[in-house]
Amino acid sequence: MDNLAIECRQLTKRYDEQSVVNQVNLNVKREHIYGLLGRNGAGKTTIMKMILGLTAPTSGEVLIFGMPLQRNEKRLYPRIGALIEKPGFYPNLTGTENLEIFAKLRGTTQSDAVRKALDVVGLPYQDRKIFGQYSMGMKQRLGIANAILHDPELLILDEPTNGLDPIGIAEMRAFIHNMSAQFGKTILISSHILSEITLLADDIGILHNGILLEENTIAELEKKNRKYIQLEVSDAAKAVLTLEQDFSIKDYSVQDLHLLHVYDTSLDMGKINQALIQQGITIISAQRCNDTLEDYFRKVTGGEGIA
Ligand SMILES: Nc1ncnc2c1ncn2[C@@H]1O[C@H](COP(=O)(O)OP(=O)(O)OP(=O)(O)O)[C@@H](O)[C@H]1O
Ligand SMILES: [Mg+2]
């Protein structure tokens, strides 16, 4: 599909006999922020490395802007910027000097590319501090500046808030948001922190043990996790008619023949019960549910939490 910036088809990576990425179909829409969420060792970095051609898939393929990465690297790489693990900066050179080198290597033609990139991440231009003396947060910012040096359409950022203090995290979030909202960039970020992803991303992929368990919009996922009343009834289709006609309830979903989720939680259950009985519908059970995204994440990963 041509509205996809990244498409992974059955992407698989095995080390020895272990599948660390297993038949992943991941779809990043153009101009969206996609959050790849997974616990340590889930396979996030490995997927990103395959998307960047830094490690070869065991099987499956990666398409970027509709083109297979293989055979099209030369055309595609200038359109991608990445921050993945530790960029190899020279410790005895300043940030500006480091970026000047990367700009040359990449054949960046814009003369003020380095100054602009440093400006975006809030690092001083022509500062005398050498990279070896940078704080963790400054190193991370320089990594981002390096990723955006050539003004790529697609940014791939592996845990970009790693090592940042709370203010740094908020700034990084604002930066990513701005790159998307103002400049229309497509951004794939990874994180092991659910709240970080839900604050930023339009879409989310939940990765666990190398398997993409779910891919969805944040909006859909939040809808799944709204408060609702679960009604187990003898006939869901008939019950819905009563709810709509007698109570003007429209915000519900039919789960199966007997199960309904009603998202209006201020219902008068007594009245509803009465009305349903009058229609010959039996309520087998009614229960208020309040799943949070956090609960959901635990449920799908089968784990005890992620943050
Ligand atoms: N070169 C390698 N050789 C063998 N196993 C590897 C190699 N690289 C990664 N792995 C394994 O692949 C699995 C996934 O690793 P990966 O780094 O992709 O996870 P991750 O989701 O990025 O984790 P984290 O949140 O800790 O960064 C891990 O079990 C890891 O040990
Ligand atoms: Mg990683």
Tab-separated table of C-alpha atoms and ligand atoms in Angstrom:
chain	number	residue	atom	x	y	z
A	1	MET	CA	0.000	0.000	0.000
A	2	ASP	CA	1.409	3.380	-0.907
A	3	ASN	CA	0.289	5.155	2.252
A	4	LEU	CA	2.802	3.094	4.197
A	5	ALA	CA	6.227	4.403	5.072
A	6	ILE	CA	7.353	1.039	6.451
A	7	GLU	CA	5.938	-2.370	5.801
A	8	CYS	CA	7.463	-5.478	7.346
A	9	ARG	CA	6.237	-8.708	5.855
A	10	GLN	CA	6.689	-11.871	7.873
A	11	LEU	CA	9.915	-10.412	9.182
A	12	THR	CA	11.905	-13.021	11.070
A	13	LYS	CA	15.298	-13.084	12.738
A	14	ARG	CA	16.837	-16.184	14.236
A	15	TYR	CA	20.052	-16.410	16.177
A	16	ASP	CA	21.089	-20.057	16.232
A	17	GLU	CA	17.806	-21.809	16.889
A	18	GLN	CA	16.158	-18.923	18.742
A	19	SER	CA	13.623	-16.738	16.936
A	20	VAL	CA	14.091	-13.289	18.381
A	21	VAL	CA	11.735	-11.740	15.795
A	22	ASN	CA	9.026	-14.026	14.552
A	23	GLN	CA	6.940	-13.390	11.418
A	24	VAL	CA	6.289	-9.764	12.200
A	25	ASN	CA	3.902	-7.834	9.951
A	26	LEU	CA	4.377	-4.242	10.962
A	27	ASN	CA	2.833	-1.286	9.151
A	28	VAL	CA	3.866	2.299	9.720
A	29	LYS	CA	1.618	4.799	7.984
A	30	ARG	CA	3.091	7.886	6.383
A	31	GLU	CA	3.157	10.958	8.621
A	32	HIS	CA	2.142	8.919	11.650
A	33	ILE	CA	4.004	8.353	14.883
A	34	TYR	CA	4.211	4.612	15.482
A	35	GLY	CA	5.191	3.332	18.909
A	36	LEU	CA	6.764	-0.088	19.121
A	37	LEU	CA	6.178	-1.218	22.678
A	38	GLY	CA	7.868	-4.172	24.271
A	39	ARG	CA	9.751	-5.272	27.326
A	40	ASN	CA	13.511	-5.691	27.447
A	41	GLY	CA	14.568	-8.342	24.971
A	42	ALA	CA	11.244	-8.292	23.080
A	43	GLY	CA	13.056	-7.672	19.791
A	44	LYS	CA	12.502	-3.932	19.238
A	45	THR	CA	16.084	-3.061	18.383
A	46	THR	CA	16.424	-6.121	16.160
A	47	ILE	CA	13.352	-5.079	14.137
A	48	MET	CA	14.679	-1.543	13.762
A	49	LYS	CA	18.075	-2.838	12.680
A	50	MET	CA	16.421	-4.970	10.010
A	51	ILE	CA	14.361	-1.994	8.831
A	52	LEU	CA	17.613	-0.057	8.517
A	53	GLY	CA	19.485	-2.856	6.802
A	54	LEU	CA	21.960	-3.038	9.701
A	55	THR	CA	21.242	-6.719	10.161
A	56	ALA	CA	19.816	-9.094	7.590
A	57	PRO	CA	16.470	-10.810	8.205
A	58	THR	CA	16.515	-14.606	8.372
A	59	SER	CA	13.332	-14.447	6.300
A	60	GLY	CA	10.643	-11.971	5.363
A	61	GLU	CA	11.122	-8.546	3.887
A	62	VAL	CA	11.046	-4.838	4.569
A	63	LEU	CA	9.461	-2.301	2.242
A	64	ILE	CA	10.104	1.366	2.721
A	65	PHE	CA	7.918	3.880	0.901
A	66	GLY	CA	6.595	0.915	-1.054
A	67	MET	CA	10.034	-0.250	-2.223
A	68	PRO	CA	11.851	-3.357	-1.031
A	69	LEU	CA	14.790	-2.197	1.082
A	70	GLN	CA	17.004	-4.752	-0.573
A	71	ARG	CA	18.112	-3.453	-3.966
A	72	ASN	CA	16.938	0.089	-3.124
A	73	GLU	CA	19.245	1.025	-0.233
A	74	LYS	CA	20.919	3.840	-2.129
A	75	ARG	CA	17.602	5.467	-2.960
A	76	LEU	CA	16.074	4.896	0.456
A	77	TYR	CA	18.829	5.673	2.946
A	78	PRO	CA	18.854	9.435	2.242
A	79	ARG	CA	15.164	9.472	3.188
A	80	ILE	CA	15.729	7.823	6.581
A	81	GLY	CA	17.270	9.138	9.775
A	82	ALA	CA	17.965	6.895	12.723
A	83	LEU	CA	19.044	6.878	16.306
A	84	ILE	CA	19.798	3.333	17.270
A	85	GLU	CA	21.925	2.222	20.164
A	86	LYS	CA	25.023	4.383	20.570
A	87	PRO	CA	26.036	6.492	17.583
A	88	GLY	CA	29.790	6.288	17.015
A	89	PHE	CA	30.798	9.826	17.830
A	90	TYR	CA	34.433	10.798	18.338
A	91	PRO	CA	34.981	11.549	22.036
A	92	ASN	CA	37.729	14.092	21.482
A	93	LEU	CA	35.777	16.230	19.007
A	94	THR	CA	33.012	18.735	19.741
A	95	GLY	CA	29.393	18.077	18.843
A	96	THR	CA	29.619	20.406	15.872
A	97	GLU	CA	32.820	18.771	14.622
A	98	ASN	CA	31.255	15.343	14.945
A	99	LEU	CA	28.190	16.378	12.981
A	100	GLU	CA	30.317	18.090	10.300
A	101	ILE	CA	31.979	14.723	9.711
A	102	PHE	CA	28.670	12.859	9.479
A	103	ALA	CA	27.259	15.569	7.210
A	104	LYS	CA	30.212	15.130	4.821
A	105	LEU	CA	29.974	11.350	4.937
A	106	ARG	CA	26.340	11.547	3.990
A	107	GLY	CA	26.960	14.134	1.317
A	108	THR	CA	24.630	16.629	2.964
A	109	THR	CA	24.596	19.580	0.640
A	110	GLN	CA	22.966	22.218	2.806
A	111	SER	CA	25.749	24.345	4.280
A	112	ASP	CA	23.896	25.197	7.483
A	113	ALA	CA	22.571	21.638	8.080
A	114	VAL	CA	24.670	21.153	11.223
A	115	ARG	CA	23.699	24.461	12.795
A	116	LYS	CA	20.033	23.825	12.029
A	117	ALA	CA	20.071	20.297	13.450
A	118	LEU	CA	21.801	21.453	16.642
A	119	ASP	CA	19.285	24.234	16.942
A	120	VAL	CA	16.359	21.816	16.713
A	121	VAL	CA	17.680	19.673	19.572
A	122	GLY	CA	18.747	22.667	21.667
A	123	LEU	CA	22.506	22.166	21.582
A	124	PRO	CA	24.843	25.135	21.035
A	125	TYR	CA	26.581	25.531	17.674
A	126	GLN	CA	30.372	25.753	17.777
A	127	ASP	CA	30.480	24.977	21.486
A	128	ARG	CA	33.957	24.038	22.739
A	129	LYS	CA	32.863	21.103	24.830
A	130	ILE	CA	34.069	17.785	23.442
A	131	PHE	CA	31.717	14.813	23.086
A	132	GLY	CA	33.600	12.856	25.745
A	133	GLN	CA	32.501	15.481	28.280
A	134	TYR	CA	28.850	15.435	27.246
A	135	SER	CA	26.185	14.402	29.730
A	136	MET	CA	23.914	11.473	28.854
A	137	GLY	CA	21.130	13.825	27.758
A	138	MET	CA	23.471	15.878	25.584
A	139	LYS	CA	24.748	12.700	23.931
A	140	GLN	CA	21.194	11.642	23.204
A	141	ARG	CA	20.400	15.052	21.711
A	142	LEU	CA	23.468	14.934	19.518
A	143	GLY	CA	22.304	11.509	18.350
A	144	ILE	CA	18.972	13.010	17.352
A	145	ALA	CA	20.669	15.945	15.632
A	146	ASN	CA	22.707	13.416	13.679
A	147	ALA	CA	19.539	11.577	12.695
A	148	ILE	CA	17.880	14.703	11.286
A	149	LEU	CA	20.951	16.235	9.671
A	150	HIS	CA	19.875	15.389	6.141
A	151	ASP	CA	16.217	16.293	6.750
A	152	PRO	CA	14.864	12.746	6.266
A	153	GLU	CA	11.173	11.988	5.808
A	154	LEU	CA	11.319	8.969	8.076
A	155	LEU	CA	12.825	8.888	11.559
A	156	ILE	CA	13.581	5.678	13.404
A	157	LEU	CA	14.348	6.308	17.052
A	158	ASP	CA	15.215	3.440	19.357
A	159	GLU	CA	14.201	4.357	22.918
A	160	PRO	CA	14.931	8.055	22.367
A	161	THR	CA	14.209	9.047	25.968
A	162	ASN	CA	16.741	6.609	27.425
A	163	GLY	CA	18.973	8.312	29.922
A	164	LEU	CA	17.093	11.600	29.872
A	165	ASP	CA	15.889	13.374	33.005
A	166	PRO	CA	12.172	14.238	33.303
A	167	ILE	CA	12.615	17.620	31.650
A	168	GLY	CA	14.690	16.039	28.912
A	169	ILE	CA	11.958	13.434	28.409
A	170	ALA	CA	9.299	16.133	28.080
A	171	GLU	CA	11.491	18.032	25.623
A	172	MET	CA	12.140	14.913	23.576
A	173	ARG	CA	8.418	14.233	23.483
A	174	ALA	CA	7.731	17.789	22.315
A	175	PHE	CA	10.453	17.434	19.697
A	176	ILE	CA	9.018	14.188	18.301
A	177	HIS	CA	5.504	15.599	18.338
A	178	ASN	CA	6.685	18.695	16.540
A	179	MET	CA	8.600	16.738	13.888
A	180	SER	CA	5.349	15.003	13.083
A	181	ALA	CA	2.849	17.837	13.487
A	182	GLN	CA	4.892	20.639	11.950
A	183	PHE	CA	7.101	18.876	9.453
A	184	GLY	CA	4.957	15.874	8.566
A	185	LYS	CA	7.701	13.361	9.349
A	186	THR	CA	6.933	9.702	9.800
A	187	ILE	CA	8.358	8.468	13.078
A	188	LEU	CA	8.910	4.979	14.421
A	189	ILE	CA	9.898	4.985	18.080
A	190	SER	CA	10.425	2.144	20.475
A	191	SER	CA	9.874	2.121	24.177
A	192	HIS	CA	9.258	-0.200	27.084
A	193	ILE	CA	7.110	2.426	28.797
A	194	LEU	CA	3.436	2.306	27.922
A	195	SER	CA	2.611	5.828	29.113
A	196	GLU	CA	5.335	7.260	26.917
A	197	ILE	CA	3.908	5.603	23.829
A	198	THR	CA	0.300	6.518	24.579
A	199	LEU	CA	1.268	10.165	25.047
A	200	LEU	CA	2.986	10.373	21.694
A	201	ALA	CA	1.993	7.782	19.181
A	202	ASP	CA	-0.918	7.568	16.755
A	203	ASP	CA	-0.436	3.846	16.339
A	204	ILE	CA	1.046	1.179	18.500
A	205	GLY	CA	2.562	-2.237	17.983
A	206	ILE	CA	2.854	-4.502	20.982
A	207	LEU	CA	5.815	-6.821	20.721
A	208	HIS	CA	6.416	-9.727	23.052
A	209	ASN	CA	9.060	-12.410	22.689
A	210	GLY	CA	9.579	-11.426	19.058
A	211	ILE	CA	5.887	-11.650	18.197
A	212	LEU	CA	3.779	-8.639	17.284
A	213	LEU	CA	0.766	-9.371	19.449
A	214	GLU	CA	-1.279	-6.399	18.387
A	215	GLU	CA	-1.115	-3.486	16.013
A	216	ASN	CA	-3.723	-0.815	16.381
A	217	THR	CA	-4.410	2.889	16.623
A	218	ILE	CA	-4.072	4.341	20.097
A	219	ALA	CA	-7.643	5.597	19.741
A	220	GLU	CA	-8.935	2.060	19.105
A	221	LEU	CA	-6.913	0.685	21.930
A	222	GLU	CA	-8.185	3.300	24.306
A	223	LYS	CA	-11.712	2.553	23.198
A	224	LYS	CA	-11.112	-1.083	24.041
A	225	ASN	CA	-10.031	0.022	27.447
A	226	ARG	CA	-12.814	2.405	28.309
A	227	LYS	CA	-15.047	1.858	31.273
A	228	TYR	CA	-18.061	-0.166	30.325
A	229	ILE	CA	-20.792	-2.361	31.635
A	230	GLN	CA	-20.611	-5.920	30.425
A	231	LEU	CA	-24.031	-7.459	29.994
A	232	GLU	CA	-24.377	-11.162	29.469
A	233	VAL	CA	-27.871	-11.747	28.105
A	234	SER	CA	-29.893	-14.491	26.496
A	235	ASP	CA	-30.102	-12.578	23.193
A	236	ALA	CA	-27.668	-9.713	22.563
A	237	ALA	CA	-29.258	-8.591	19.293
A	238	LYS	CA	-32.681	-8.230	20.905
A	239	ALA	CA	-31.231	-6.535	23.970
A	240	VAL	CA	-29.582	-3.923	21.763
A	241	LEU	CA	-32.969	-3.001	20.266
A	242	THR	CA	-34.377	-2.334	23.731
A	243	LEU	CA	-31.324	-0.334	24.775
A	244	GLU	CA	-31.538	1.826	21.668
A	245	GLN	CA	-35.296	2.302	21.611
A	246	ASP	CA	-36.063	2.666	25.299
A	247	PHE	CA	-32.891	4.236	26.581
A	248	SER	CA	-31.391	5.941	23.467
A	249	ILE	CA	-28.135	4.118	24.086
A	250	LYS	CA	-25.948	4.121	21.006
A	251	ASP	CA	-22.479	3.703	22.465
A	252	TYR	CA	-22.195	-0.039	22.790
A	253	SER	CA	-20.527	-2.964	21.103
A	254	VAL	CA	-21.830	-6.458	20.563
A	255	GLN	CA	-19.102	-8.933	21.509
A	256	ASP	CA	-20.923	-12.107	20.594
A	257	LEU	CA	-24.460	-13.585	20.592
A	258	HIS	CA	-24.747	-13.118	24.343
A	259	LEU	CA	-22.269	-10.456	25.317
A	260	LEU	CA	-22.639	-6.666	25.141
A	261	HIS	CA	-20.387	-3.845	26.234
A	262	VAL	CA	-22.223	-0.627	27.028
A	263	TYR	CA	-19.921	2.366	27.374
A	264	ASP	CA	-22.413	4.645	29.069
A	265	THR	CA	-21.670	3.651	32.634
A	266	SER	CA	-24.266	5.928	34.222
A	267	LEU	CA	-27.011	3.488	33.277
A	268	ASP	CA	-29.879	2.777	35.610
A	269	MET	CA	-29.372	-0.963	35.756
A	270	GLY	CA	-32.658	-1.517	37.599
A	271	LYS	CA	-34.686	0.065	34.796
A	272	ILE	CA	-32.717	-1.702	32.111
A	273	ASN	CA	-33.182	-5.014	33.855
A	274	GLN	CA	-36.923	-4.466	34.002
A	275	ALA	CA	-37.170	-3.439	30.345
A	276	LEU	CA	-35.176	-6.437	29.168
A	277	ILE	CA	-37.234	-8.864	31.211
A	278	GLN	CA	-40.390	-7.375	29.690
A	279	GLN	CA	-38.980	-8.240	26.270
A	280	GLY	CA	-38.340	-11.785	27.417
A	281	ILE	CA	-34.583	-11.248	27.587
A	282	THR	CA	-32.756	-12.748	30.520
A	283	ILE	CA	-29.767	-11.009	32.062
A	284	ILE	CA	-27.308	-13.709	33.018
A	285	SER	CA	-24.792	-11.286	34.467
A	286	ALA	CA	-23.978	-7.577	34.569
A	287	GLN	CA	-20.686	-6.223	35.638
A	288	ARG	CA	-18.833	-2.917	35.629
A	289	CYS	CA	-15.465	-3.217	33.954
A	290	ASN	CA	-12.653	-0.770	34.162
A	291	ASP	CA	-9.713	-2.191	32.271
A	292	THR	CA	-6.889	0.238	31.855
A	293	LEU	CA	-4.401	0.133	29.013
A	294	GLU	CA	-1.890	-0.993	31.584
A	295	ASP	CA	-4.083	-3.983	32.450
A	296	TYR	CA	-4.515	-4.675	28.789
A	297	PHE	CA	-0.818	-4.612	28.160
A	298	ARG	CA	-0.245	-7.024	31.026
A	299	LYS	CA	-2.937	-9.240	29.650
A	300	VAL	CA	-1.544	-9.422	26.128
A	301	THR	CA	2.049	-9.873	27.199
A	302	GLY	CA	1.073	-12.271	29.942
A	303	GLY	CA	3.511	-10.388	32.128
A	304	GLU	CA	3.418	-8.581	35.393
A	305	GLY	CA	3.769	-5.130	33.870
A	306	ILE	CA	6.085	-3.204	31.682
A	307	ALA	CA	7.252	0.081	33.138
B	1	LIG	N1	23.725	-10.489	17.865
B	1	LIG	C1	22.928	-11.247	18.622
B	1	LIG	N2	23.178	-12.555	18.829
B	1	LIG	C2	22.367	-13.330	19.575
B	1	LIG	N3	21.238	-12.889	20.148
B	1	LIG	C3	20.912	-11.590	19.979
B	1	LIG	C4	21.741	-10.712	19.214
B	1	LIG	N4	21.152	-9.493	19.202
B	1	LIG	C5	20.024	-9.603	19.953
B	1	LIG	N5	19.881	-10.863	20.419
B	1	LIG	C6	18.769	-11.363	21.246
B	1	LIG	O1	17.566	-11.015	20.632
B	1	LIG	C7	16.569	-10.713	21.596
B	1	LIG	C8	15.953	-9.375	21.263
B	1	LIG	O2	16.915	-8.371	21.454
B	1	LIG	P1	16.626	-6.849	21.166
B	1	LIG	O3	17.875	-6.088	21.455
B	1	LIG	O4	16.058	-6.716	19.809
B	1	LIG	O5	15.484	-6.515	22.237
B	1	LIG	P2	14.880	-5.116	22.671
B	1	LIG	O6	13.399	-5.247	22.608
B	1	LIG	O7	15.512	-4.032	21.891
B	1	LIG	O8	15.310	-5.016	24.205
B	1	LIG	P3	15.709	-3.731	25.104
B	1	LIG	O9	14.434	-3.127	25.602
B	1	LIG	O10	16.494	-4.348	26.222
B	1	LIG	O11	16.532	-2.814	24.261
B	1	LIG	C9	17.255	-10.783	22.947
B	1	LIG	O12	16.959	-12.020	23.521
B	1	LIG	C10	18.719	-10.685	22.613
B	1	LIG	O13	19.504	-11.375	23.556
B	2	MG	MG	16.624	-2.377	22.386
